Amino acid sequence: MSDDRLIVALDVPNIVMGLDLADRLGEAVSFYKIGLGMLTGGGLALANELKQERGKRVFLDMKLFDIGATVEAAVKGLAQYDLDFLTVHGDPQVVRAAAEGRKGSATKILAVTVLTSLDRADLDANLIVPGDIHEITLERAARALDAGADGVIASPQEAAMIRALPQAAGKLIVTPGVRPAGSALGDQKRVATPYQAITDGADHVVVGRPIWKAENPAQAAQAVISEFPAR
Ligand code: C5P
């Protein structure tokens, strides 16, 4: 049985491979993430096919960042695809523009706080204020939620901290970097199990390689779902 707390990242290069994977996953998965890597490979057509023809939920991970008018226009255009989730960077002016652009649609805007690939040295290189990276992440989450984001993307290590923010009441927390017990980490460094991520306050977890690289992806998806706490 599927469980929409699991979002499978379709990190394959094109729509043909994406649909093939979705076929193999079948009823086991009801929610998919399409990212920038698929943009030139038919990502929007795939989003449309999954949503309109197959009744799946779709998360388009575009991590938009630009001047307000451009973000608003981009979100307005993308919202026509009837997306469930769309990501933008968590800078308040970007989030405000995105919230304006999605008006009248059901698309939820999720804000990226601090990319989990960045460490303090990267923040220094980017001229981001001094301080602990977790504190900065937390503050960015609070500001993005204040600016009108429907939720945030967070590492599982930060889920509990963000869930405790007053601003996070009723908002979504979506965590990548989730690994079922005993699976390979890939390049993810700060991981948690599906059980831990949901228990710490995540509404959805995003899992990619442990599912789409598996010999039997549907079975791998079921294994993740079986690790979730009871609803
Ligand atoms: O294969 P894996 O499970 O590591 O894939 C995780 C997905 O979540 C990928 O699509 C990756 O780009 C995305 N992601 C992430 N960490 C973030 C934001 C997004 O791993 N901080």
PDB file of N, CA, C and O in Angstrom, residues 39-73:
ATOM      1  N   LEU A  39      15.004  18.979 -16.029  1.00  0.00           N
ATOM      2  CA  LEU A  39      14.380  20.127 -16.684  1.00  0.00           C
ATOM      3  C   LEU A  39      14.451  20.031 -18.211  1.00  0.00           C
ATOM      4  O   LEU A  39      13.467  20.267 -18.909  1.00  0.00           O
ATOM      5  N   THR A  40      15.624  19.662 -18.716  1.00  0.00           N
ATOM      6  CA  THR A  40      15.788  19.574 -20.175  1.00  0.00           C
ATOM      7  C   THR A  40      15.383  18.208 -20.708  1.00  0.00           C
ATOM      8  O   THR A  40      15.444  17.974 -21.909  1.00  0.00           O
ATOM      9  N   GLY A  41      14.977  17.312 -19.829  1.00  0.00           N
ATOM     10  CA  GLY A  41      14.621  15.961 -20.265  1.00  0.00           C
ATOM     11  C   GLY A  41      13.124  15.717 -20.220  1.00  0.00           C
ATOM     12  O   GLY A  41      12.687  14.572 -20.187  1.00  0.00           O
ATOM     13  N   GLY A  42      12.341  16.783 -20.220  1.00  0.00           N
ATOM     14  CA  GLY A  42      10.886  16.628 -20.226  1.00  0.00           C
ATOM     15  C   GLY A  42      10.265  16.632 -18.835  1.00  0.00           C
ATOM     16  O   GLY A  42       9.197  16.050 -18.622  1.00  0.00           O
ATOM     17  N   GLY A  43      10.914  17.294 -17.892  1.00  0.00           N
ATOM     18  CA  GLY A  43      10.430  17.296 -16.506  1.00  0.00           C
ATOM     19  C   GLY A  43       9.008  17.796 -16.343  1.00  0.00           C
ATOM     20  O   GLY A  43       8.216  17.211 -15.598  1.00  0.00           O
ATOM     21  N   LEU A  44       8.663  18.867 -17.059  1.00  0.00           N
ATOM     22  CA  LEU A  44       7.309  19.414 -16.892  1.00  0.00           C
ATOM     23  C   LEU A  44       6.265  18.497 -17.527  1.00  0.00           C
ATOM     24  O   LEU A  44       5.168  18.330 -17.000  1.00  0.00           O
ATOM     25  N   ALA A  45       6.636  17.890 -18.660  1.00  0.00           N
ATOM     26  CA  ALA A  45       5.712  16.941 -19.293  1.00  0.00           C
ATOM     27  C   ALA A  45       5.508  15.738 -18.376  1.00  0.00           C
ATOM     28  O   ALA A  45       4.398  15.208 -18.256  1.00  0.00           O
ATOM     29  N   LEU A  46       6.575  15.328 -17.710  1.00  0.00           N
ATOM     30  CA  LEU A  46       6.470  14.200 -16.774  1.00  0.00           C
ATOM     31  C   LEU A  46       5.571  14.574 -15.595  1.00  0.00           C
ATOM     32  O   LEU A  46       4.717  13.782 -15.173  1.00  0.00           O
ATOM     33  N   ALA A  47       5.753  15.802 -15.093  1.00  0.00           N
ATOM     34  CA  ALA A  47       4.910  16.269 -13.985  1.00  0.00           C
ATOM     35  C   ALA A  47       3.443  16.189 -14.402  1.00  0.00           C
ATOM     36  O   ALA A  47       2.579  15.711 -13.656  1.00  0.00           O
ATOM     37  N   ASN A  48       3.168  16.653 -15.614  1.00  0.00           N
ATOM     38  CA  ASN A  48       1.802  16.664 -16.129  1.00  0.00           C
ATOM     39  C   ASN A  48       1.233  15.248 -16.261  1.00  0.00           C
ATOM     40  O   ASN A  48       0.101  14.982 -15.858  1.00  0.00           O
ATOM     41  N   GLU A  49       2.037  14.358 -16.804  1.00  0.00           N
ATOM     42  CA  GLU A  49       1.603  12.973 -17.005  1.00  0.00           C
ATOM     43  C   GLU A  49       1.309  12.295 -15.663  1.00  0.00           C
ATOM     44  O   GLU A  49       0.278  11.647 -15.489  1.00  0.00           O
ATOM     45  N   LEU A  50       2.216  12.475 -14.714  1.00  0.00           N
ATOM     46  CA  LEU A  50       2.036  11.820 -13.408  1.00  0.00           C
ATOM     47  C   LEU A  50       0.796  12.356 -12.710  1.00  0.00           C
ATOM     48  O   LEU A  50       0.023  11.618 -12.106  1.00  0.00           O
ATOM     49  N   LYS A  51       0.608  13.668 -12.813  1.00  0.00           N
ATOM     50  CA  LYS A  51      -0.499  14.315 -12.103  1.00  0.00           C
ATOM     51  C   LYS A  51      -1.844  14.040 -12.783  1.00  0.00           C
ATOM     52  O   LYS A  51      -2.786  13.573 -12.153  1.00  0.00           O
ATOM     53  N   GLN A  52      -1.895  14.363 -14.071  1.00  0.00           N
ATOM     54  CA  GLN A  52      -3.202  14.313 -14.750  1.00  0.00           C
ATOM     55  C   GLN A  52      -3.608  12.914 -15.185  1.00  0.00           C
ATOM     56  O   GLN A  52      -4.780  12.563 -15.135  1.00  0.00           O
ATOM     57  N   GLU A  53      -2.647  12.125 -15.643  1.00  0.00           N
ATOM     58  CA  GLU A  53      -3.007  10.806 -16.192  1.00  0.00           C
ATOM     59  C   GLU A  53      -2.913   9.689 -15.165  1.00  0.00           C
ATOM     60  O   GLU A  53      -3.591   8.687 -15.270  1.00  0.00           O
ATOM     61  N   ARG A  54      -2.017   9.842 -14.202  1.00  0.00           N
ATOM     62  CA  ARG A  54      -1.811   8.727 -13.273  1.00  0.00           C
ATOM     63  C   ARG A  54      -2.273   9.022 -11.857  1.00  0.00           C
ATOM     64  O   ARG A  54      -2.105   8.191 -10.965  1.00  0.00           O
ATOM     65  N   GLY A  55      -2.798  10.224 -11.642  1.00  0.00           N
ATOM     66  CA  GLY A  55      -3.354  10.548 -10.326  1.00  0.00           C
ATOM     67  C   GLY A  55      -2.343  10.620  -9.202  1.00  0.00           C
ATOM     68  O   GLY A  55      -2.678  10.416  -8.035  1.00  0.00           O
ATOM     69  N   LYS A  56      -1.069  10.899  -9.550  1.00  0.00           N
ATOM     70  CA  LYS A  56      -0.036  10.986  -8.517  1.00  0.00           C
ATOM     71  C   LYS A  56       0.090  12.420  -8.016  1.00  0.00           C
ATOM     72  O   LYS A  56      -0.316  13.372  -8.692  1.00  0.00           O
ATOM     73  N   ARG A  57       0.688  12.584  -6.831  1.00  0.00           N
ATOM     74  CA  ARG A  57       1.024  13.916  -6.352  1.00  0.00           C
ATOM     75  C   ARG A  57       2.432  14.248  -6.855  1.00  0.00           C
ATOM     76  O   ARG A  57       3.264  13.354  -7.033  1.00  0.00           O
ATOM     77  N   VAL A  58       2.676  15.543  -7.111  1.00  0.00           N
ATOM     78  CA  VAL A  58       3.952  15.952  -7.715  1.00  0.00           C
ATOM     79  C   VAL A  58       4.576  17.130  -6.972  1.00  0.00           C
ATOM     80  O   VAL A  58       3.910  18.127  -6.676  1.00  0.00           O
ATOM     81  N   PHE A  59       5.849  16.986  -6.695  1.00  0.00           N
ATOM     82  CA  PHE A  59       6.674  18.010  -6.042  1.00  0.00           C
ATOM     83  C   PHE A  59       7.718  18.429  -7.079  1.00  0.00           C
ATOM     84  O   PHE A  59       8.543  17.619  -7.489  1.00  0.00           O
ATOM     85  N   LEU A  60       7.649  19.680  -7.531  1.00  0.00           N
ATOM     86  CA  LEU A  60       8.628  20.185  -8.499  1.00  0.00           C
ATOM     87  C   LEU A  60       9.692  20.972  -7.726  1.00  0.00           C
ATOM     88  O   LEU A  60       9.402  22.009  -7.130  1.00  0.00           O
ATOM     89  N   ASP A  61      10.905  20.429  -7.755  1.00  0.00           N
ATOM     90  CA  ASP A  61      11.993  20.987  -6.937  1.00  0.00           C
ATOM     91  C   ASP A  61      12.842  21.912  -7.807  1.00  0.00           C
ATOM     92  O   ASP A  61      13.871  21.504  -8.331  1.00  0.00           O
ATOM     93  N   MET A  62      12.406  23.162  -7.939  1.00  0.00           N
ATOM     94  CA  MET A  62      13.088  24.111  -8.833  1.00  0.00           C
ATOM     95  C   MET A  62      14.003  25.066  -8.072  1.00  0.00           C
ATOM     96  O   MET A  62      14.797  25.761  -8.671  1.00  0.00           O
ATOM     97  N   LYS A  63      13.836  25.178  -6.777  1.00  0.00           N
ATOM     98  CA  LYS A  63      14.654  26.089  -5.960  1.00  0.00           C
ATOM     99  C   LYS A  63      14.818  27.446  -6.643  1.00  0.00           C
ATOM    100  O   LYS A  63      15.928  27.929  -6.883  1.00  0.00           O
ATOM    101  N   LEU A  64      13.696  28.083  -6.931  1.00  0.00           N
ATOM    102  CA  LEU A  64      13.725  29.358  -7.663  1.00  0.00           C
ATOM    103  C   LEU A  64      14.343  30.473  -6.818  1.00  0.00           C
ATOM    104  O   LEU A  64      14.150  30.543  -5.600  1.00  0.00           O
ATOM    105  N   PHE A  65      15.058  31.346  -7.494  1.00  0.00           N
ATOM    106  CA  PHE A  65      15.650  32.521  -6.842  1.00  0.00           C
ATOM    107  C   PHE A  65      15.853  33.581  -7.907  1.00  0.00           C
ATOM    108  O   PHE A  65      16.578  33.358  -8.879  1.00  0.00           O
ATOM    109  N   ASP A  66      15.199  34.743  -7.750  1.00  0.00           N
ATOM    110  CA  ASP A  66      15.367  35.829  -8.726  1.00  0.00           C
ATOM    111  C   ASP A  66      14.699  37.071  -8.155  1.00  0.00           C
ATOM    112  O   ASP A  66      14.238  37.054  -7.001  1.00  0.00           O
ATOM    113  N   ILE A  67      14.620  38.133  -8.942  1.00  0.00           N
ATOM    114  CA  ILE A  67      13.899  39.311  -8.475  1.00  0.00           C
ATOM    115  C   ILE A  67      12.414  38.934  -8.325  1.00  0.00           C
ATOM    116  O   ILE A  67      11.933  37.994  -8.963  1.00  0.00           O
ATOM    117  N   GLY A  68      11.727  39.650  -7.455  1.00  0.00           N
ATOM    118  CA  GLY A  68      10.351  39.303  -7.120  1.00  0.00           C
ATOM    119  C   GLY A  68       9.447  39.109  -8.330  1.00  0.00           C
ATOM    120  O   GLY A  68       8.729  38.115  -8.429  1.00  0.00           O
ATOM    121  N   ALA A  69       9.497  40.063  -9.275  1.00  0.00           N
ATOM    122  CA  ALA A  69       8.572  39.994 -10.416  1.00  0.00           C
ATOM    123  C   ALA A  69       8.800  38.712 -11.212  1.00  0.00           C
ATOM    124  O   ALA A  69       7.845  38.082 -11.699  1.00  0.00           O
ATOM    125  N   THR A  70      10.056  38.299 -11.331  1.00  0.00           N
ATOM    126  CA  THR A  70      10.368  37.097 -12.115  1.00  0.00           C
ATOM    127  C   THR A  70       9.933  35.837 -11.373  1.00  0.00           C
ATOM    128  O   THR A  70       9.379  34.909 -11.975  1.00  0.00           O
ATOM    129  N   VAL A  71      10.172  35.811 -10.068  1.00  0.00           N
ATOM    130  CA  VAL A  71       9.737  34.652  -9.282  1.00  0.00           C
ATOM    131  C   VAL A  71       8.209  34.537  -9.348  1.00  0.00           C
ATOM    132  O   VAL A  71       7.656  33.457  -9.578  1.00  0.00           O
ATOM    133  N   GLU A  72       7.545  35.666  -9.180  1.00  0.00           N
ATOM    134  CA  GLU A  72       6.074  35.641  -9.220  1.00  0.00           C
ATOM    135  C   GLU A  72       5.572  35.095 -10.562  1.00  0.00           C
ATOM    136  O   GLU A  72       4.683  34.245 -10.605  1.00  0.00           O
ATOM    137  N   ALA A  73       6.178  35.575 -11.648  1.00  0.00           N
ATOM    138  CA  ALA A  73       5.747  35.118 -12.978  1.00  0.00           C
ATOM    139  C   ALA A  73       6.043  33.632 -13.168  1.00  0.00           C
ATOM    140  O   ALA A  73       5.212  32.879 -13.710  1.00  0.00           O
TER     141      ALA A  73
END
